[in-house]
mmCIF file of C-alpha atoms and ligand atoms in Angstrom:
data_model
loop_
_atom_site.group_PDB
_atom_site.id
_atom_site.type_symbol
_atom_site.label_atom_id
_atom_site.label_comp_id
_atom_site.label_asym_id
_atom_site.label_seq_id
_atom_site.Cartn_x
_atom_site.Cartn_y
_atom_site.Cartn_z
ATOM 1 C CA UNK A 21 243.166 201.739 324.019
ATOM 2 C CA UNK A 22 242.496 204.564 321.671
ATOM 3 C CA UNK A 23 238.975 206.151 321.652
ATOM 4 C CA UNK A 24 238.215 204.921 318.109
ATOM 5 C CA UNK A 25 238.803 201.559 319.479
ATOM 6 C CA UNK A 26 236.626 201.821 322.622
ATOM 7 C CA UNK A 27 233.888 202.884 320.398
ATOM 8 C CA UNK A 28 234.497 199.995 318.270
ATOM 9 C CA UNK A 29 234.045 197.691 321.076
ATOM 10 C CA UNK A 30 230.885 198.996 321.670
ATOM 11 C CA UNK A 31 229.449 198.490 318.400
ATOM 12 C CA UNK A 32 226.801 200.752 316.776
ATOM 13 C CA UNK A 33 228.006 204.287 317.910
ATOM 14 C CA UNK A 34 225.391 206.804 318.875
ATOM 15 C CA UNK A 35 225.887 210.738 318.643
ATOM 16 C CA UNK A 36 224.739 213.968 320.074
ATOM 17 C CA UNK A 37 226.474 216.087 317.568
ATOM 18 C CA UNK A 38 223.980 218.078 315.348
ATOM 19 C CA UNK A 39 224.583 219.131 311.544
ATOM 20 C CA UNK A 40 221.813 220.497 309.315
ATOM 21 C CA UNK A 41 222.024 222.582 306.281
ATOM 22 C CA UNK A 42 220.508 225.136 304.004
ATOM 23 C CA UNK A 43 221.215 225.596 300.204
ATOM 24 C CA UNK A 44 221.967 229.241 299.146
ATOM 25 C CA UNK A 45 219.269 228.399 296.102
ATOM 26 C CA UNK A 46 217.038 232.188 297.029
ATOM 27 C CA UNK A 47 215.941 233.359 300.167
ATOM 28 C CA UNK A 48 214.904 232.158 303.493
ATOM 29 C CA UNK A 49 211.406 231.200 303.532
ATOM 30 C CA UNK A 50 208.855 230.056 306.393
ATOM 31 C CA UNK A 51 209.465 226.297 305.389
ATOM 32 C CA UNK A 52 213.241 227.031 306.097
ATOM 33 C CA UNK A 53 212.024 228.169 309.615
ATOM 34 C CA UNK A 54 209.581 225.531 311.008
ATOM 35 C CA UNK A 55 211.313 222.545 309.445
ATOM 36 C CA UNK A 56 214.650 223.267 310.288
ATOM 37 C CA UNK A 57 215.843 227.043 311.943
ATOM 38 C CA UNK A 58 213.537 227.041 314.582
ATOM 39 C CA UNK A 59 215.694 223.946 316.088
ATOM 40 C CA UNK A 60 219.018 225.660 315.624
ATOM 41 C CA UNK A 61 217.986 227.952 318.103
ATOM 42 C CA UNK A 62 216.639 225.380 320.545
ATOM 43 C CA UNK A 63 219.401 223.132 320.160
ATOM 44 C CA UNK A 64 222.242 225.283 320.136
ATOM 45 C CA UNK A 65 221.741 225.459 323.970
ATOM 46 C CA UNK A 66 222.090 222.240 324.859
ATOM 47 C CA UNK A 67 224.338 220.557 321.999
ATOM 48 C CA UNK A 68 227.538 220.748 319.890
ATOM 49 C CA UNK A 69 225.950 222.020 316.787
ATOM 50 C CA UNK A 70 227.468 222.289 312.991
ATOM 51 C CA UNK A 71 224.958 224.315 310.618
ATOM 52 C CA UNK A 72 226.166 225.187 307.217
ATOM 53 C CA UNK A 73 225.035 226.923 303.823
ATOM 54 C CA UNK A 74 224.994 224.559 301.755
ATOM 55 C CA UNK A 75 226.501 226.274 298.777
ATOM 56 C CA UNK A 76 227.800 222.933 296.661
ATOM 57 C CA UNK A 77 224.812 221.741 296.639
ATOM 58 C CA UNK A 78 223.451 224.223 295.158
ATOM 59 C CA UNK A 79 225.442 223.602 292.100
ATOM 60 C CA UNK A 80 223.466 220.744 291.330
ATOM 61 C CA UNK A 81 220.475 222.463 290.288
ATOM 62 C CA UNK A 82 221.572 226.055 289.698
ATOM 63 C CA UNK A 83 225.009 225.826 287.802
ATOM 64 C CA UNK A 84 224.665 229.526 286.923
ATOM 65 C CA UNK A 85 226.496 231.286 289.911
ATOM 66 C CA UNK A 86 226.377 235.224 289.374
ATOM 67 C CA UNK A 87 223.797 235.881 292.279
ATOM 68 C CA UNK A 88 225.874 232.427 294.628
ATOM 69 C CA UNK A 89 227.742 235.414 296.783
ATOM 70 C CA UNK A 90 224.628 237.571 297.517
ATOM 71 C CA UNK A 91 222.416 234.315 298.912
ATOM 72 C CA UNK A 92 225.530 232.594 300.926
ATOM 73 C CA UNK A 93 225.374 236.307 302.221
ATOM 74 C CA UNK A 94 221.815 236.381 302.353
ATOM 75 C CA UNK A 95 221.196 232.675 303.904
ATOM 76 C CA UNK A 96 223.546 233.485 306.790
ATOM 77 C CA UNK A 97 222.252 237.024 307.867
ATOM 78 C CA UNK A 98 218.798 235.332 307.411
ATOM 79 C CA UNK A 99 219.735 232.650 310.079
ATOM 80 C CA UNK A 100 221.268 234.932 312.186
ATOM 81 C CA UNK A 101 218.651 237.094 312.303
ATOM 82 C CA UNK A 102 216.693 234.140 313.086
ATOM 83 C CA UNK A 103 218.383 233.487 316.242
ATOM 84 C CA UNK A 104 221.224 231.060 315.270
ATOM 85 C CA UNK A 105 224.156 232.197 317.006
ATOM 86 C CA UNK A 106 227.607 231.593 315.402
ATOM 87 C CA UNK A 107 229.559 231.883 318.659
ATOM 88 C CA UNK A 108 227.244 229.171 320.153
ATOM 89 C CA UNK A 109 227.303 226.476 316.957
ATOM 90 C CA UNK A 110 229.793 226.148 314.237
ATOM 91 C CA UNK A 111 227.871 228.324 311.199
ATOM 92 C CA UNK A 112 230.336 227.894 307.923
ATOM 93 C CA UNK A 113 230.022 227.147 304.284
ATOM 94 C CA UNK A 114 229.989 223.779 302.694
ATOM 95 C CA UNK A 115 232.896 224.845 300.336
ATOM 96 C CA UNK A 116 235.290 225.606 302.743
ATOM 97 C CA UNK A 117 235.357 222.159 304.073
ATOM 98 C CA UNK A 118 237.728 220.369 301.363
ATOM 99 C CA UNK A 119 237.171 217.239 303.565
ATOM 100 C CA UNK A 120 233.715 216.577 302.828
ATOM 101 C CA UNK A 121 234.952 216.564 299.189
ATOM 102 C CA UNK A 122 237.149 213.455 299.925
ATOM 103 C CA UNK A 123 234.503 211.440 302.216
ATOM 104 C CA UNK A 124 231.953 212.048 299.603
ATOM 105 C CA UNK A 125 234.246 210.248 296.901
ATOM 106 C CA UNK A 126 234.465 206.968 299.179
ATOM 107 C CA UNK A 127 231.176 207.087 300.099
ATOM 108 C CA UNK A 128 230.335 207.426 296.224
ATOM 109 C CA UNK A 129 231.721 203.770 296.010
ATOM 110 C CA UNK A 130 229.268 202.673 298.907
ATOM 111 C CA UNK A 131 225.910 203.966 296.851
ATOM 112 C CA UNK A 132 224.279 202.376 293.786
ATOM 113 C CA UNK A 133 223.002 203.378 290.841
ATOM 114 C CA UNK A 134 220.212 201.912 291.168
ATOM 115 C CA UNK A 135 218.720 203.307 294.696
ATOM 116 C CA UNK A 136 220.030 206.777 294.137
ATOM 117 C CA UNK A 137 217.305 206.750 291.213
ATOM 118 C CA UNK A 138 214.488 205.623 293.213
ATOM 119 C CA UNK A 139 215.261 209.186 295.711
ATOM 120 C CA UNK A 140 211.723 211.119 295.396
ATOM 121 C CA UNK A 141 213.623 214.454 295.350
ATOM 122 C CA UNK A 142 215.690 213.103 292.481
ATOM 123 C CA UNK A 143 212.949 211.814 290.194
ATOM 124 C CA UNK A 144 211.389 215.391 290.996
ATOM 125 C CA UNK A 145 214.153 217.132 290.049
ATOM 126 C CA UNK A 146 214.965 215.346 286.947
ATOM 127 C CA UNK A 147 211.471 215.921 285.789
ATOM 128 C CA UNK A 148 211.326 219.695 286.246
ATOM 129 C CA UNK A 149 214.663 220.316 284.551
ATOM 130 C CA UNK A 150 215.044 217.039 282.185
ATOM 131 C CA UNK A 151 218.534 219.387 280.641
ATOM 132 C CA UNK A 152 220.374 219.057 283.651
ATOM 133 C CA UNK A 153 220.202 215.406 284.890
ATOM 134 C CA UNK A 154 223.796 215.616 286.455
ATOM 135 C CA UNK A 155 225.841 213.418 288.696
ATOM 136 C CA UNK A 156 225.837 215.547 291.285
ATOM 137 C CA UNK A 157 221.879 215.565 291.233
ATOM 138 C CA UNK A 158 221.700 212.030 291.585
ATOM 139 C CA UNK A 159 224.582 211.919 294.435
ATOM 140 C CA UNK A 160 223.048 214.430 296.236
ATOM 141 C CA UNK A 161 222.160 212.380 299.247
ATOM 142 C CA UNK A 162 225.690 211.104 299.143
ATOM 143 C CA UNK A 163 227.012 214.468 299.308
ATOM 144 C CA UNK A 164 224.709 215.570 302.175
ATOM 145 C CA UNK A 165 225.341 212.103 304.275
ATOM 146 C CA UNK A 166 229.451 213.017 303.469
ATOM 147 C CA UNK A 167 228.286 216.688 305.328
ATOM 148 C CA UNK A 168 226.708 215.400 307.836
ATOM 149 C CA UNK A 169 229.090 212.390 309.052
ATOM 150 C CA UNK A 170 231.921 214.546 308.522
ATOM 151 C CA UNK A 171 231.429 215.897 312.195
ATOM 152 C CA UNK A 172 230.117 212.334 312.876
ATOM 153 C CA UNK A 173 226.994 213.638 313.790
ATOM 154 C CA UNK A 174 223.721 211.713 315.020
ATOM 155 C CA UNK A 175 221.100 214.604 314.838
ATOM 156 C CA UNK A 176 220.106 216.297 312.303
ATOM 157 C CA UNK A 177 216.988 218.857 312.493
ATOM 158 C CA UNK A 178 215.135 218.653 309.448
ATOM 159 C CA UNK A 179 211.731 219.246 307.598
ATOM 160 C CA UNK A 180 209.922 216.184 306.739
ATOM 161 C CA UNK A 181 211.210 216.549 303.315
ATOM 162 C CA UNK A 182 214.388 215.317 303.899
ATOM 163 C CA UNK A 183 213.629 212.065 305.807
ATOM 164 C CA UNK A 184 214.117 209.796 302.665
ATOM 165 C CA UNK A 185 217.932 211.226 302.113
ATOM 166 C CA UNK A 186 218.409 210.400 306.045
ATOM 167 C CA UNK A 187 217.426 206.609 305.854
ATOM 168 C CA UNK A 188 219.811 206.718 302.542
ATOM 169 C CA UNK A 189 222.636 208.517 304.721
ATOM 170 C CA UNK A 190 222.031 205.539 307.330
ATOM 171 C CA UNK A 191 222.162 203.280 304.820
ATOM 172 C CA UNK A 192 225.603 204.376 303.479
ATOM 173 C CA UNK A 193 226.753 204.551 306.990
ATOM 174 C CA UNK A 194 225.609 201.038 307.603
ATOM 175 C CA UNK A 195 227.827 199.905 304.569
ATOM 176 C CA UNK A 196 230.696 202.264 305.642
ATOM 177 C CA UNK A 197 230.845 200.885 309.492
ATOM 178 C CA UNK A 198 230.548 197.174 307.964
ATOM 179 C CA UNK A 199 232.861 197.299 305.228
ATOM 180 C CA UNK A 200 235.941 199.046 307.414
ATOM 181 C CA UNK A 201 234.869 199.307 311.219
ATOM 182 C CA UNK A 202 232.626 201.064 313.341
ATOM 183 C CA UNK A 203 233.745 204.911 312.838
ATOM 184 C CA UNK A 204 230.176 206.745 312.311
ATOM 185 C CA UNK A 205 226.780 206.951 314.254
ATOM 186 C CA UNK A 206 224.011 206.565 312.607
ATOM 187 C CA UNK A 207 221.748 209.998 311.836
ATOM 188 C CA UNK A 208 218.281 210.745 312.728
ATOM 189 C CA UNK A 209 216.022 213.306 311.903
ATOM 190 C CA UNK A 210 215.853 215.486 315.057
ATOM 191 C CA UNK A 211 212.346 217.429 315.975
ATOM 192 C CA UNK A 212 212.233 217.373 319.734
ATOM 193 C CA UNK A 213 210.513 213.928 319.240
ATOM 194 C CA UNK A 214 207.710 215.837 317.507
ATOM 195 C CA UNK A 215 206.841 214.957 314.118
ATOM 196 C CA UNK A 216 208.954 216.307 311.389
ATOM 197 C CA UNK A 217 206.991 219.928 310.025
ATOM 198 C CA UNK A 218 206.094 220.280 306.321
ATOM 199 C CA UNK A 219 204.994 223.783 305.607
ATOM 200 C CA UNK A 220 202.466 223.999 303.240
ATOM 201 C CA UNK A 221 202.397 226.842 300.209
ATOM 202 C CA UNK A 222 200.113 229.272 299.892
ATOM 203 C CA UNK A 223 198.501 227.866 296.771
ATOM 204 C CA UNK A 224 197.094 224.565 298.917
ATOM 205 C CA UNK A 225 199.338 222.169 297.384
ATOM 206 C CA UNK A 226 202.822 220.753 298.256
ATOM 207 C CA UNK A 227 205.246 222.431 300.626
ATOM 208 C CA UNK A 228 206.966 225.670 300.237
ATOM 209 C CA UNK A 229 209.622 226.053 298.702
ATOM 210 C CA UNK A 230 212.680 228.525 297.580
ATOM 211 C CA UNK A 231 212.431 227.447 294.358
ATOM 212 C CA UNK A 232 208.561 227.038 292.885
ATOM 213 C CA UNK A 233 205.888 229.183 292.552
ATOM 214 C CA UNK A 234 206.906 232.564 294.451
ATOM 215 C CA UNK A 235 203.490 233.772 295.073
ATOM 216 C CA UNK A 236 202.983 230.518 297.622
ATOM 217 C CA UNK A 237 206.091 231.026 299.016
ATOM 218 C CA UNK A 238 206.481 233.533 302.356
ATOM 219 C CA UNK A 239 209.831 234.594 302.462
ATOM 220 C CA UNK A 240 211.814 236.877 305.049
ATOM 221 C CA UNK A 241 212.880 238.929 302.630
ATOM 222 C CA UNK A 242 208.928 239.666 301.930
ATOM 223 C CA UNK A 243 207.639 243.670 302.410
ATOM 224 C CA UNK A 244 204.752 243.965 304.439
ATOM 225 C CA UNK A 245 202.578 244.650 301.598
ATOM 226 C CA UNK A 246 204.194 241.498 299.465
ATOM 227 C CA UNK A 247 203.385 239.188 302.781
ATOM 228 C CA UNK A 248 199.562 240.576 302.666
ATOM 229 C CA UNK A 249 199.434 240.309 299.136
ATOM 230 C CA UNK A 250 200.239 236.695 298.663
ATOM 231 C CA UNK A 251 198.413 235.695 301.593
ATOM 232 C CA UNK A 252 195.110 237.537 300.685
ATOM 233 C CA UNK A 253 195.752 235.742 297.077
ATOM 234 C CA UNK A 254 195.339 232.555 299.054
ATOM 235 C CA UNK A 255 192.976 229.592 297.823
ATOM 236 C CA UNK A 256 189.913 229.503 299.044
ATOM 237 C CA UNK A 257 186.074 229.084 298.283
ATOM 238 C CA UNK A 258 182.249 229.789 299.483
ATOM 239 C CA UNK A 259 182.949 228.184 302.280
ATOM 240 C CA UNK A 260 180.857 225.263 304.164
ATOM 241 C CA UNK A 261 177.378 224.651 303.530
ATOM 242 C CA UNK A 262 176.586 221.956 306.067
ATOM 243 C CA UNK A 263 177.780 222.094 309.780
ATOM 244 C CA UNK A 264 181.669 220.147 310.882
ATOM 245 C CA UNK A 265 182.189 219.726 307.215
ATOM 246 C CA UNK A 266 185.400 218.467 306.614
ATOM 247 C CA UNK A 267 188.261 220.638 305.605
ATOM 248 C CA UNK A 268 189.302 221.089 302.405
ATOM 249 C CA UNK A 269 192.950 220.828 301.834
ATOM 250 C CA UNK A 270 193.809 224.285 300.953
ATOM 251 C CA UNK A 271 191.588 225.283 303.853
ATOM 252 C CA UNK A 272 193.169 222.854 306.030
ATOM 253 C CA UNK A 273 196.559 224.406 304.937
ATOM 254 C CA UNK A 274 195.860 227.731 305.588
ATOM 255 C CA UNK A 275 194.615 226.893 309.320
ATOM 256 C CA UNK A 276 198.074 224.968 309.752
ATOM 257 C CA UNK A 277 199.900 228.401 308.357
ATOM 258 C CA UNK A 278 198.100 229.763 311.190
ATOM 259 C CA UNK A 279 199.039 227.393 314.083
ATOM 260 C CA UNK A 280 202.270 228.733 312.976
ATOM 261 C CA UNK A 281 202.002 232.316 314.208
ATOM 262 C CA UNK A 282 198.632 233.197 315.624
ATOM 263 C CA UNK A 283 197.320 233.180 319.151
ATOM 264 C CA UNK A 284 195.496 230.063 319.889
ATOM 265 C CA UNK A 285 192.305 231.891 320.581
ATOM 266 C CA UNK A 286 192.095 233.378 317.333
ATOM 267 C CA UNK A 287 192.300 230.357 315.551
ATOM 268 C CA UNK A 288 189.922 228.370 317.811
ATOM 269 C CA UNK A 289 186.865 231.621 316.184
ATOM 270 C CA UNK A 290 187.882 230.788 313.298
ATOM 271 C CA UNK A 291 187.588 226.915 313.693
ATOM 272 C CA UNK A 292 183.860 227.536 315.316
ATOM 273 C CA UNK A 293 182.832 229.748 312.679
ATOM 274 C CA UNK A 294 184.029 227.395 309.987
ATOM 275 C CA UNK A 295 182.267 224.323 311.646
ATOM 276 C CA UNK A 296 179.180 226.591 312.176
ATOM 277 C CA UNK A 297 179.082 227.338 308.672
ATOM 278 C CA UNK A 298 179.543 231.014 309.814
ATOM 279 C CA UNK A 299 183.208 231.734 308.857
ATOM 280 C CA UNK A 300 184.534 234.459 306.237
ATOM 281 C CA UNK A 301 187.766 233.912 304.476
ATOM 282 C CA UNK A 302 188.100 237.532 303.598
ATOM 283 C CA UNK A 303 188.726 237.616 307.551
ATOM 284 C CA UNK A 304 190.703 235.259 308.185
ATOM 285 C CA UNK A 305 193.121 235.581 305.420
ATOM 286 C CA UNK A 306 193.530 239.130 306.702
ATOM 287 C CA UNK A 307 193.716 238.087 310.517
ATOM 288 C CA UNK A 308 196.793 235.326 309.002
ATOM 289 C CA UNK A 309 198.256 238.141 306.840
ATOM 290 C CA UNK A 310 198.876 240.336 309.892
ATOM 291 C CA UNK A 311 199.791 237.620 312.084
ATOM 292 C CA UNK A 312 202.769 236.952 309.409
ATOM 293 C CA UNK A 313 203.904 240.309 309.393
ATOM 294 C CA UNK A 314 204.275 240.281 312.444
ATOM 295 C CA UNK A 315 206.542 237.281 312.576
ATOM 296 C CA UNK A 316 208.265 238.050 309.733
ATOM 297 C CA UNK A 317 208.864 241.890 309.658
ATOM 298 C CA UNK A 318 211.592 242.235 312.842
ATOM 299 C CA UNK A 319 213.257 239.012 311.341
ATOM 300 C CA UNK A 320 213.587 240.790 308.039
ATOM 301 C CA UNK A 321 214.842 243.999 309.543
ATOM 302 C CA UNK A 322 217.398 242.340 311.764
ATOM 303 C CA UNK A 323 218.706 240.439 308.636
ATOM 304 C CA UNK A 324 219.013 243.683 306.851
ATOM 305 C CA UNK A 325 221.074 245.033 309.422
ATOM 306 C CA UNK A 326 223.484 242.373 309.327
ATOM 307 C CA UNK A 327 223.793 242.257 305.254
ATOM 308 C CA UNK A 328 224.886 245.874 306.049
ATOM 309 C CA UNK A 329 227.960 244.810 308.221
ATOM 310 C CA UNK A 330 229.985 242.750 305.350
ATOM 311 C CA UNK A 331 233.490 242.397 307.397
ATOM 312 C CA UNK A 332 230.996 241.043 310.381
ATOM 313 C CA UNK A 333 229.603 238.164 307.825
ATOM 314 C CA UNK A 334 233.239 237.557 306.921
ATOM 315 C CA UNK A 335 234.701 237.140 310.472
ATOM 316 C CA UNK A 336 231.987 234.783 310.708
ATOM 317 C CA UNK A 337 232.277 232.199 307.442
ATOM 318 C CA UNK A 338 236.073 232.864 308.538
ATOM 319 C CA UNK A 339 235.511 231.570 311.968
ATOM 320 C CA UNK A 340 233.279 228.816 311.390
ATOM 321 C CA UNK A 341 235.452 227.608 308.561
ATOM 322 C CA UNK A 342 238.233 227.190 310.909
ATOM 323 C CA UNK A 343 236.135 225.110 313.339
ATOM 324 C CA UNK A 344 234.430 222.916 310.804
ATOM 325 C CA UNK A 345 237.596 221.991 309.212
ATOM 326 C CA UNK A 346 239.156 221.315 312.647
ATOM 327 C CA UNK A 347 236.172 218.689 313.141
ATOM 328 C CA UNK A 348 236.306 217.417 309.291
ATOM 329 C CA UNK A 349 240.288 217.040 309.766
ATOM 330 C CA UNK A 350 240.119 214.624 312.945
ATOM 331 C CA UNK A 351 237.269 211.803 311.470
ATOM 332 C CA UNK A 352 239.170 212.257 307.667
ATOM 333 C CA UNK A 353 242.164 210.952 309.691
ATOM 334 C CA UNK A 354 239.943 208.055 311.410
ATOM 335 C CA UNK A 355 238.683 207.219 308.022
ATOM 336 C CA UNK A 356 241.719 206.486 306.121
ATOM 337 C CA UNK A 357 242.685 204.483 308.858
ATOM 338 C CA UNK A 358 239.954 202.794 308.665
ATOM 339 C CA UNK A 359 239.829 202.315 304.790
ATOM 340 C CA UNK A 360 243.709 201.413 304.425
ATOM 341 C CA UNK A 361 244.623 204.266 303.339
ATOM 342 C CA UNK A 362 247.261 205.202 305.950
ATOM 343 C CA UNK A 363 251.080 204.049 303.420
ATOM 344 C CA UNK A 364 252.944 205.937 306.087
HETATM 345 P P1 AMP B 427 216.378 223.605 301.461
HETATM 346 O O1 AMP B 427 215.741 224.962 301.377
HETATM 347 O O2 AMP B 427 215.733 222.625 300.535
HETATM 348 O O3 AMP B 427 217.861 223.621 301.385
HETATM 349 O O4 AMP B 427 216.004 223.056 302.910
HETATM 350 C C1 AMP B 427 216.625 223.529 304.088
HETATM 351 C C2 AMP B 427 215.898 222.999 305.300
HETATM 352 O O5 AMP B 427 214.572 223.547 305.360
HETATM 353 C C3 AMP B 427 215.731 221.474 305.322
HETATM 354 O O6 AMP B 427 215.897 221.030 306.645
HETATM 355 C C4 AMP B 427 214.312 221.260 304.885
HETATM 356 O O7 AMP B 427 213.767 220.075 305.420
HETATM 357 C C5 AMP B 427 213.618 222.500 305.470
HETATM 358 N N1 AMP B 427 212.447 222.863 304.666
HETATM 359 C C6 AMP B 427 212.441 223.408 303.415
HETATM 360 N N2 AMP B 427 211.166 223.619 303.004
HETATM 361 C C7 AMP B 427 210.363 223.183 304.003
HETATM 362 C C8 AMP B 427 208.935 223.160 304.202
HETATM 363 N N3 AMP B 427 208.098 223.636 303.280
HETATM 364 N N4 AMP B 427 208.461 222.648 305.363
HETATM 365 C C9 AMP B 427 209.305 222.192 306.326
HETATM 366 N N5 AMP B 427 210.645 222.201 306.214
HETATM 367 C C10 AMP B 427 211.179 222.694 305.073
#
């Protein structure tokens, strides 16, 4: 019996292969870090990983491509410097696995119209740029479910963002394994069953992002005086009047920014002064300013030192390319199988 039919005895496959991705769409930002890098690392040690810069999708909402080069550049020093390691996972870019290409097109016929409209980060994207409602915007979560199952991967460490485009991807997969046999596991957003992180901006509102407001956004590419400046720039108010209050939301969001990177003693102060009424924001904002330069100014240098060492990037897209394809070529074969598509 061949493996693909053992597992199709079994029924619903699972999978410990990992595949996440980042789009090249600007720099790496703290978002980037908590919701998704910061598992790389962990999980590199334990499982066989595929990461990827996510270049094609970055088409769909930035079809001008001068500056494409200098961010795939950019996003892989940045995760480097981070602490992925391309000898330990498969790090390559999304356009040099032609496969995916293919398994998006039959997956295409497996999605409708009419759910692919309903995807939050669709509607959201539409509305912001209502000039470029494209295909490829509203197939998005095909495209990243083709990317993901390509390696036939069941984990997939994300930011909380991105758990509506994984129950689509199980969806499609559901179809897939019904319509021609049981050839992919089903994947699940992976956060060391913790719950999935959104990182908040800077401004109090919604999550940061690569692509909003700049001056909410902390990225590693940030000088020391750029991190101060937009934290110090911060939302706040007077501050409480009456004792426990409850917490404002931008309040709230700056004391998560802090969980991120400040010692846990520090923030408790700051939580008694604030429920004693007692707390300055001037303070804290500059106690979180210098807690994020600290985090963020050896990442920034490291990544710097690796932009510097072009043939080094190379060898790497070069190498990961090789293994990604290697993994994209073997389920493309089980898949027109599968589908019928094997004349010969
Ligand atoms: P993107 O920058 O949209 O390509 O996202 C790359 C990865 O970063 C995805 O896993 C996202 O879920 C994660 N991510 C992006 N922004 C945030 C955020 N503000 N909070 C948590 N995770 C995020």
């Amino acid at each position: 019996m061949t493996d693909q039919q053992t597992e199709k005895k079994q029924g619903v496959l699972s999978s410990n292969v990992v595949m996440s991705g980042i789009r090249p769409t600007g720099m790496l930002h703290l978002g980037n870090y908590f919701g998704a890098i910061r598992n790389y690392v962990r999980m590199q040690e334990q499982y066989e990983c595929y990461f990827m810069v996510a270049d094609l999708h970055s088409l769909t909402t930035h079809p001008d491509t001068s500056l494409l080069k200098e961010h795939v550049k950019r996003v892989l020093a940045e995760n480097i410097a981070c602490g992925l390691d391309p000898d330990k996972a498969t790090f390559y870019c999304q356009s040099h696995v032609r496969e995916t290409g293919e398994l998006y097109l039959y997956l295409n016929m497996l999605a409708y119209k009419g759910e692919l409209e309903k995807t939050v980060t669709f509607k959201d994207k539409a509305r912001l740029h209502p000039e470029n409602v494209n295909a490829g915007l509203l197939t998005y979560p095909v495209l990243q479910t083709a990317d993901i199952i390509i390696h036939r991967a069941g984990l997939v460490p994300v930011g909380k963002d991105q758990e509506q485009h994984l129950e689509m991807a199980r969806n499609f997969v559901q179809r897939f394994n019904h319509r021609y046999g049981q050839i992919f596991p089903e994947p699940h957003a992976f956060n060391f069953n913790e719950a999935l992180v959104k990182v908040p901006g800077l401004d109090g509102s919604g999550k940061m992002s690569k692509s909003e407001n700049n001056m909410s956004t902390l990225y590693f590419a940030d000088d020391d005086d750029t991190i101060r400046k937009k934290v110090m720039k911060a939302k706040t108010d007077a501050g409480p009047t009456e004792p426990n209050s409850p917490m404002p939301d931008y309040i709230e969001n700056i004391f998560l920014l802090m969980h991120l990177v400040s010692e846990e003693g520090v923030i408790k102060k700051y939580q008694e002064d604030y429920n004693n009424c007692s707390i300055r924001y001037g303070d804290l904002k500059k106690q979180l300013a210098e807690d994020m330069v600290k985090f963020i100014a050896p990442i920034r240098q490291k990544a710097d030192d690796i932009l510097a060492n072009d043939k080094y990037l190379v060898e790497t897209m070069q190498k990961g390319a090789a293994r990604a394809s290697e993994s994209a070529q073997k389920t493309m074969k089980l898949v027109r199988e599968a589908i019928g598509l094997n004349y010969f």
